[in-house]
Amino acid sequence: AILLLVALILGFKVDELSASISQLQKEKAKYQTTINQIEQLKRDQTLLETKLNTISQLKKGSQLTVRVMDELAKLTPSSRLWINSMSFNSSILRISAIALDNATIADFMETIVTSPYFATAELSGTSATGVQGRQLRSFSLTIQVINADYQEEATEETEARK
């Protein structure tokens, strides 16, 4: 009799636990849909942030070339120095130019490195050249370019975090 009573009680407990398990599985399924949606939203957010960062970098890069050329034009003493050719590749600007004398070349190099867009100016070579009967100096420079706009934004972001 006691065994029968224990078996009945255990039977009810099993039924009760089975119902509880079934209820919990339904709740889990209901929440799983929400969890999946949240995970998808997080993936979408990450993708959008990546796209925005890419657009921002492209925008900064496209403006850099224009700003470098403008800065170079501002810094070039037009009555004493003339640029013959230039090439710009990401962070290196190479120019070939003619100047009145070595002092003009030296002044130009010193002026270049004062710009927020140029880090260094390295003289690749100089030579005497005749232009319309005058002895001038032909030279080449290799200039390290800095994205000053990007550095200013990075500095502002760093200071804002403090």
Coordinates of N, CA and C in Angstrom, one line a residue:
A1 N 0.8 -1.2 0.0 CA 0.0 0.0 0.0 C 0.9 1.3 0.0
I2 N 1.9 1.2 0.8 CA 2.8 2.4 0.9 C 3.5 2.5 -0.5
L3 N 3.8 1.4 -1.1 CA 4.5 1.5 -2.4 C 3.5 2.1 -3.4
L4 N 2.3 1.7 -3.4 CA 1.3 2.2 -4.3 C 1.1 3.7 -4.1
L5 N 1.1 4.1 -2.9 CA 1.0 5.6 -2.5 C 2.2 6.3 -3.1
V6 N 3.4 5.8 -2.8 CA 4.7 6.4 -3.3 C 4.7 6.5 -4.8
A7 N 4.2 5.4 -5.5 CA 4.1 5.3 -6.9 C 3.2 6.4 -7.5
L8 N 2.0 6.6 -6.8 CA 1.1 7.6 -7.3 C 1.6 9.0 -7.1
I9 N 2.3 9.2 -6.0 CA 2.9 10.5 -5.7 C 3.9 10.8 -6.7
L10 N 4.8 9.8 -7.0 CA 5.9 10.0 -8.0 C 5.3 10.2 -9.4
G11 N 4.2 9.5 -9.7 CA 3.5 9.7 -11.0 C 3.0 11.1 -11.1
F12 N 2.4 11.6 -10.1 CA 1.9 13.0 -10.1 C 3.1 14.0 -10.3
K13 N 4.2 13.7 -9.5 CA 5.4 14.5 -9.6 C 5.9 14.5 -11.1
V14 N 6.0 13.3 -11.7 CA 6.5 13.2 -13.0 C 5.6 14.0 -14.0
D15 N 4.3 13.9 -13.8 CA 3.4 14.6 -14.7 C 3.6 16.1 -14.5
E16 N 3.7 16.5 -13.3 CA 3.9 17.9 -12.9 C 5.2 18.4 -13.5
L17 N 6.2 17.7 -13.4 CA 7.6 18.1 -13.9 C 7.5 18.1 -15.4
S18 N 6.9 17.1 -16.1 CA 6.7 17.1 -17.5 C 6.0 18.3 -18.0
A19 N 4.9 18.7 -17.3 CA 4.2 19.9 -17.7 C 5.1 21.2 -17.5
S20 N 5.8 21.2 -16.4 CA 6.7 22.3 -16.2 C 7.8 22.4 -17.3
I21 N 8.4 21.2 -17.6 CA 9.4 21.2 -18.7 C 8.8 21.7 -20.0
S22 N 7.6 21.2 -20.3 CA 6.9 21.7 -21.5 C 6.7 23.2 -21.6
Q23 N 6.2 23.7 -20.4 CA 6.0 25.2 -20.3 C 7.3 25.9 -20.5
L24 N 8.4 25.4 -19.9 CA 9.7 26.1 -20.0 C 10.2 26.1 -21.4
Q25 N 10.0 25.0 -22.1 CA 10.4 24.8 -23.5 C 9.7 25.8 -24.4
K26 N 8.4 26.0 -24.1 CA 7.6 27.0 -24.8 C 8.1 28.4 -24.6
E27 N 8.4 28.7 -23.3 CA 9.0 30.0 -23.0 C 10.3 30.2 -23.7
K28 N 11.1 29.2 -23.6 CA 12.5 29.3 -24.3 C 12.3 29.5 -25.8
A29 N 11.4 28.9 -26.4 CA 11.2 29.1 -27.8 C 10.7 30.5 -28.1
K30 N 9.8 31.0 -27.2 CA 9.4 32.4 -27.4 C 10.5 33.4 -27.2
Y31 N 11.4 33.2 -26.3 CA 12.5 34.1 -26.0 C 13.6 33.9 -27.1
Q32 N 13.7 32.7 -27.6 CA 14.7 32.4 -28.6 C 14.5 33.3 -29.8
T33 N 13.3 33.5 -30.2 CA 13.0 34.4 -31.4 C 13.5 35.8 -31.1
T34 N 13.2 36.3 -29.9 CA 13.7 37.6 -29.5 C 15.2 37.7 -29.4
I35 N 15.8 36.7 -28.9 CA 17.3 36.6 -28.8 C 17.9 36.6 -30.3
N36 N 17.3 35.9 -31.2 CA 17.8 35.8 -32.5 C 17.6 37.2 -33.2
Q37 N 16.5 37.9 -32.9 CA 16.3 39.2 -33.5 C 17.4 40.2 -32.9
I38 N 17.7 40.1 -31.6 CA 18.7 41.0 -31.0 C 20.0 40.7 -31.6
E39 N 20.4 39.4 -31.8 CA 21.7 39.1 -32.4 C 21.7 39.6 -33.9
Q40 N 20.7 39.5 -34.6 CA 20.6 40.0 -36.0 C 20.8 41.5 -36.0
L41 N 20.1 42.2 -35.1 CA 20.3 43.7 -35.0 C 21.7 44.1 -34.6
K42 N 22.4 43.3 -33.8 CA 23.8 43.6 -33.4 C 24.6 43.4 -34.7
R43 N 24.4 42.4 -35.4 CA 25.2 42.1 -36.7 C 24.9 43.3 -37.7
D44 N 23.7 43.7 -37.8 CA 23.3 44.8 -38.7 C 24.0 46.1 -38.2
Q45 N 24.0 46.3 -36.9 CA 24.6 47.5 -36.4 C 26.1 47.5 -36.7
T46 N 26.8 46.4 -36.5 CA 28.2 46.3 -36.7 C 28.5 46.5 -38.2
L47 N 27.7 46.0 -39.1 CA 27.9 46.2 -40.5 C 27.7 47.6 -40.9
L48 N 26.7 48.3 -40.3 CA 26.5 49.7 -40.6 C 27.6 50.6 -40.1
E49 N 28.1 50.3 -38.9 CA 29.3 51.0 -38.4 C 30.5 50.9 -39.3
T50 N 30.7 49.6 -39.8 CA 31.8 49.4 -40.7 C 31.7 50.2 -42.0
K51 N 30.5 50.2 -42.5 CA 30.2 51.0 -43.7 C 30.5 52.5 -43.5
L52 N 30.0 53.0 -42.3 CA 30.1 54.4 -42.0 C 31.6 54.8 -41.9
N53 N 32.4 53.9 -41.2 CA 33.8 54.1 -41.1 C 34.5 54.1 -42.4
T54 N 34.1 53.2 -43.3 CA 34.7 53.2 -44.6 C 34.4 54.4 -45.4
I55 N 33.2 54.9 -45.3 CA 32.8 56.1 -46.0 C 33.6 57.3 -45.5
S56 N 33.7 57.3 -44.2 CA 34.5 58.4 -43.5 C 35.9 58.4 -44.0
Q57 N 36.5 57.2 -44.0 CA 37.9 57.2 -44.4 C 38.1 57.6 -45.9
L58 N 37.2 57.1 -46.7 CA 37.2 57.5 -48.2 C 37.1 59.0 -48.3
K59 N 36.2 59.6 -47.5 CA 36.0 61.0 -47.6 C 37.2 61.8 -47.2
K60 N 37.8 61.3 -46.1 CA 39.1 62.0 -45.6 C 40.2 61.8 -46.7
G61 N 40.3 60.7 -47.3 CA 41.3 60.4 -48.3 C 41.1 61.3 -49.5
S62 N 39.9 61.4 -49.9 CA 39.7 62.2 -51.1 C 40.0 63.7 -50.9
Q63 N 39.8 64.2 -49.7 CA 40.0 65.6 -49.4 C 41.5 65.8 -49.3
L64 N 42.3 64.8 -48.9 CA 43.7 65.0 -48.6 C 44.4 65.4 -49.8
T65 N 44.2 64.8 -51.0 CA 44.9 65.2 -52.2 C 44.7 66.7 -52.5
V66 N 43.5 67.1 -52.4 CA 43.2 68.5 -52.7 C 43.9 69.4 -51.7
R67 N 43.8 69.1 -50.5 CA 44.4 69.9 -49.4 C 46.0 70.0 -49.6
V68 N 46.6 68.8 -49.9 CA 48.0 68.8 -50.1 C 48.4 69.7 -51.3
M69 N 47.7 69.6 -52.4 CA 48.0 70.4 -53.5 C 47.8 71.9 -53.2
D70 N 46.8 72.2 -52.5 CA 46.5 73.6 -52.1 C 47.6 74.1 -51.2
E71 N 48.0 73.3 -50.2 CA 49.1 73.7 -49.3 C 50.4 73.9 -50.0
L72 N 50.7 73.0 -51.0 CA 51.9 73.1 -51.7 C 51.9 74.4 -52.6
A73 N 50.8 74.7 -53.1 CA 50.7 76.0 -53.9 C 50.9 77.2 -53.0
K74 N 50.3 77.2 -51.8 CA 50.5 78.3 -50.9 C 51.9 78.5 -50.5
L75 N 52.6 77.4 -50.3 CA 54.0 77.5 -49.8 C 55.1 77.7 -50.8
T76 N 54.7 77.6 -52.1 CA 55.7 77.7 -53.2 C 55.9 79.2 -53.5
P77 N 57.1 79.7 -53.4 CA 57.4 81.1 -53.7 C 57.4 81.3 -55.2
S78 N 56.3 81.7 -55.8 CA 56.2 81.7 -57.3 C 57.2 82.5 -58.1
S79 N 57.8 83.5 -57.4 CA 58.8 84.3 -58.2 C 60.2 83.7 -58.1
R80 N 60.4 82.7 -57.2 CA 61.7 82.2 -57.0 C 61.8 80.7 -57.3
L81 N 60.7 80.0 -57.4 CA 60.7 78.5 -57.5 C 59.5 78.1 -58.4
W82 N 59.8 77.1 -59.3 CA 58.8 76.6 -60.2 C 58.8 75.1 -60.2
I83 N 57.6 74.5 -60.0 CA 57.5 73.1 -59.9 C 57.2 72.5 -61.3
N84 N 58.1 71.6 -61.8 CA 58.0 71.0 -63.1 C 57.0 69.8 -63.1
S85 N 57.2 69.0 -62.1 CA 56.3 67.8 -62.0 C 56.2 67.3 -60.6
M86 N 55.1 66.5 -60.4 CA 54.9 66.0 -59.0 C 54.1 64.7 -59.2
S87 N 54.3 63.9 -58.2 CA 53.5 62.6 -58.1 C 53.2 62.5 -56.6
F88 N 52.0 62.0 -56.4 CA 51.5 61.8 -55.0 C 50.9 60.4 -54.9
N89 N 51.5 59.6 -53.9 CA 51.0 58.3 -53.7 C 50.8 58.1 -52.2
S90 N 49.6 58.1 -51.8 CA 49.1 57.9 -50.4 C 49.8 58.8 -49.4
S91 N 51.1 58.6 -49.0 CA 51.7 59.4 -48.0 C 53.0 60.0 -48.5
I92 N 53.4 59.9 -49.8 CA 54.6 60.4 -50.3 C 54.3 61.3 -51.5
L93 N 54.9 62.5 -51.4 CA 54.8 63.5 -52.5 C 56.2 63.7 -53.0
R94 N 56.3 63.5 -54.3 CA 57.6 63.7 -55.0 C 57.4 64.9 -55.9
I95 N 58.4 65.8 -55.8 CA 58.3 67.0 -56.8 C 59.7 67.2 -57.4
S96 N 59.6 67.7 -58.6 CA 60.8 68.0 -59.4 C 60.6 69.5 -59.7
A97 N 61.6 70.3 -59.4 CA 61.4 71.8 -59.5 C 62.7 72.5 -59.9
I98 N 62.5 73.8 -60.2 CA 63.7 74.6 -60.5 C 63.6 75.9 -59.6
A99 N 64.7 76.2 -59.0 CA 64.8 77.4 -58.2 C 65.9 78.3 -58.6
L100 N 65.8 79.6 -58.2 CA 66.8 80.5 -58.5 C 68.2 80.2 -58.0
D101 N 68.2 79.6 -56.7 CA 69.5 79.3 -56.1 C 69.3 78.3 -55.0
N102 N 70.4 77.9 -54.4 CA 70.3 76.9 -53.3 C 69.6 77.4 -52.0
A103 N 69.8 78.7 -51.8 CA 69.1 79.3 -50.6 C 67.6 79.2 -50.7
T104 N 67.1 79.4 -52.0 CA 65.6 79.3 -52.2 C 65.2 77.8 -51.9
I105 N 66.0 76.9 -52.3 CA 65.6 75.5 -52.1 C 65.6 75.2 -50.6
A106 N 66.6 75.7 -49.9 CA 66.7 75.5 -48.4 C 65.5 76.1 -47.7
D107 N 65.1 77.4 -48.1 CA 64.0 78.1 -47.5 C 62.7 77.3 -47.8
F108 N 62.5 76.8 -49.0 CA 61.3 76.1 -49.4 C 61.2 74.8 -48.5
M109 N 62.3 74.1 -48.3 CA 62.3 72.9 -47.5 C 61.9 73.2 -46.1
E110 N 62.5 74.3 -45.5 CA 62.1 74.7 -44.2 C 60.7 75.1 -44.1
T111 N 60.2 75.7 -45.1 CA 58.8 76.2 -45.1 C 57.8 75.0 -45.2
I112 N 58.2 74.0 -46.0 CA 57.4 72.8 -46.2 C 57.1 72.1 -44.9
V113 N 58.1 71.9 -44.1 CA 58.0 71.1 -42.8 C 57.2 71.9 -41.7
T114 N 57.0 73.2 -41.9 CA 56.1 73.9 -41.0 C 54.6 73.6 -41.2
S115 N 54.3 73.1 -42.3 CA 52.9 72.8 -42.7 C 52.4 71.6 -41.9
P116 N 51.1 71.7 -41.5 CA 50.5 70.5 -40.8 C 50.3 69.3 -41.7
Y117 N 50.5 69.5 -43.0 CA 50.3 68.4 -44.0 C 51.6 67.7 -44.4
F118 N 52.7 68.3 -44.0 CA 54.0 67.7 -44.4 C 54.9 67.4 -43.2
A119 N 55.4 66.2 -43.1 CA 56.2 65.8 -41.9 C 57.7 66.1 -42.2
T120 N 58.2 65.6 -43.4 CA 59.6 65.8 -43.7 C 59.7 66.2 -45.2
A121 N 60.8 66.8 -45.5 CA 61.2 67.1 -46.9 C 62.6 66.7 -47.1
E122 N 62.8 65.7 -47.9 CA 64.1 65.2 -48.2 C 64.6 65.6 -49.6
L123 N 65.8 66.2 -49.6 CA 66.3 66.6 -50.9 C 66.9 65.4 -51.6
S124 N 66.4 65.1 -52.8 CA 66.9 63.9 -53.5 C 68.1 64.2 -54.4
G125 N 68.2 65.4 -54.8 CA 69.4 65.8 -55.6 C 69.2 67.2 -56.2
T126 N 70.3 67.9 -56.5 CA 70.3 69.2 -57.2 C 71.3 69.2 -58.3
S127 N 71.0 70.0 -59.2 CA 72.0 70.2 -60.3 C 71.8 71.6 -61.0
A128 N 72.8 72.1 -61.6 CA 72.8 73.4 -62.3 C 72.1 73.1 -63.6
T129 N 71.2 74.1 -63.9 CA 70.5 74.0 -65.2 C 70.4 75.4 -65.8
G130 N 70.4 75.5 -67.1 CA 70.3 76.7 -67.8 C 68.9 76.9 -68.3
V131 N 68.2 78.0 -68.0 CA 66.9 78.3 -68.5 C 67.0 79.7 -69.0
Q132 N 66.7 79.9 -70.3 CA 66.8 81.2 -71.0 C 68.0 82.0 -70.7
G133 N 69.1 81.3 -70.7 CA 70.4 82.0 -70.5 C 70.8 82.3 -69.0
R134 N 69.9 81.8 -68.1 CA 70.2 82.0 -66.7 C 70.6 80.7 -66.0
Q135 N 71.5 80.7 -65.1 CA 71.9 79.5 -64.3 C 71.0 79.4 -63.1
L136 N 70.2 78.3 -63.2 CA 69.3 78.0 -62.1 C 69.6 76.7 -61.5
R137 N 68.9 76.3 -60.4 CA 69.1 75.0 -59.7 C 67.9 74.1 -59.9
S138 N 68.1 73.0 -60.5 CA 67.1 72.0 -60.6 C 67.2 71.0 -59.4
F139 N 66.1 70.6 -58.9 CA 66.2 69.8 -57.7 C 64.9 68.8 -57.6
S140 N 65.0 67.8 -56.8 CA 63.9 66.9 -56.5 C 63.8 66.8 -55.0
L141 N 62.5 66.7 -54.5 CA 62.2 66.6 -53.1 C 61.3 65.4 -53.0
T142 N 61.5 64.7 -51.9 CA 60.5 63.6 -51.4 C 60.0 64.1 -50.1
I143 N 58.6 64.3 -50.1 CA 58.0 64.9 -48.9 C 57.0 63.8 -48.3
Q144 N 57.1 63.7 -47.0 CA 56.2 62.8 -46.3 C 55.0 63.5 -45.9
V145 N 53.8 63.0 -46.4 CA 52.5 63.7 -46.2 C 51.8 63.1 -45.0
I146 N 51.2 64.0 -44.3 CA 50.4 63.7 -43.1 C 49.0 64.1 -43.3
N147 N 48.0 63.3 -42.9 CA 46.6 63.7 -43.1 C 46.3 64.6 -41.8
A148 N 46.5 65.9 -41.9 CA 46.3 66.8 -40.7 C 44.9 66.8 -40.3
D149 N 43.9 66.7 -41.2 CA 42.5 66.7 -40.8 C 42.2 65.5 -40.0
Y150 N 42.7 64.3 -40.4 CA 42.5 63.1 -39.6 C 43.1 63.1 -38.2
Q151 N 44.3 63.7 -38.1 CA 45.0 63.8 -36.8 C 44.3 64.8 -35.9
E152 N 43.7 65.9 -36.5 CA 43.0 66.8 -35.6 C 41.7 66.1 -35.1
E153 N 41.0 65.3 -35.9 CA 39.8 64.6 -35.5 C 40.2 63.6 -34.4
A154 N 41.3 62.8 -34.6 CA 41.7 61.8 -33.7 C 42.1 62.5 -32.3
T155 N 42.7 63.6 -32.4 CA 43.1 64.3 -31.2 C 41.8 64.8 -30.4
E156 N 40.8 65.3 -31.2 CA 39.6 65.8 -30.6 C 38.8 64.6 -30.0
E157 N 38.8 63.4 -30.6 CA 38.1 62.3 -30.1 C 38.8 61.8 -28.8
T158 N 40.2 61.8 -28.8 CA 40.9 61.4 -27.6 C 40.6 62.3 -26.5
E159 N 40.6 63.6 -26.7 CA 40.4 64.6 -25.6 C 38.9 64.4 -25.2
A160 N 38.0 64.1 -26.0 CA 36.6 64.0 -25.7 C 36.4 62.8 -24.7
R161 N 37.2 61.8 -24.9 CA 37.1 60.6 -24.1 C 37.6 60.8 -22.7
K162 N 38.5 61.8 -22.5 CA 39.1 62.0 -21.2 C 38.1 62.5 -20.2

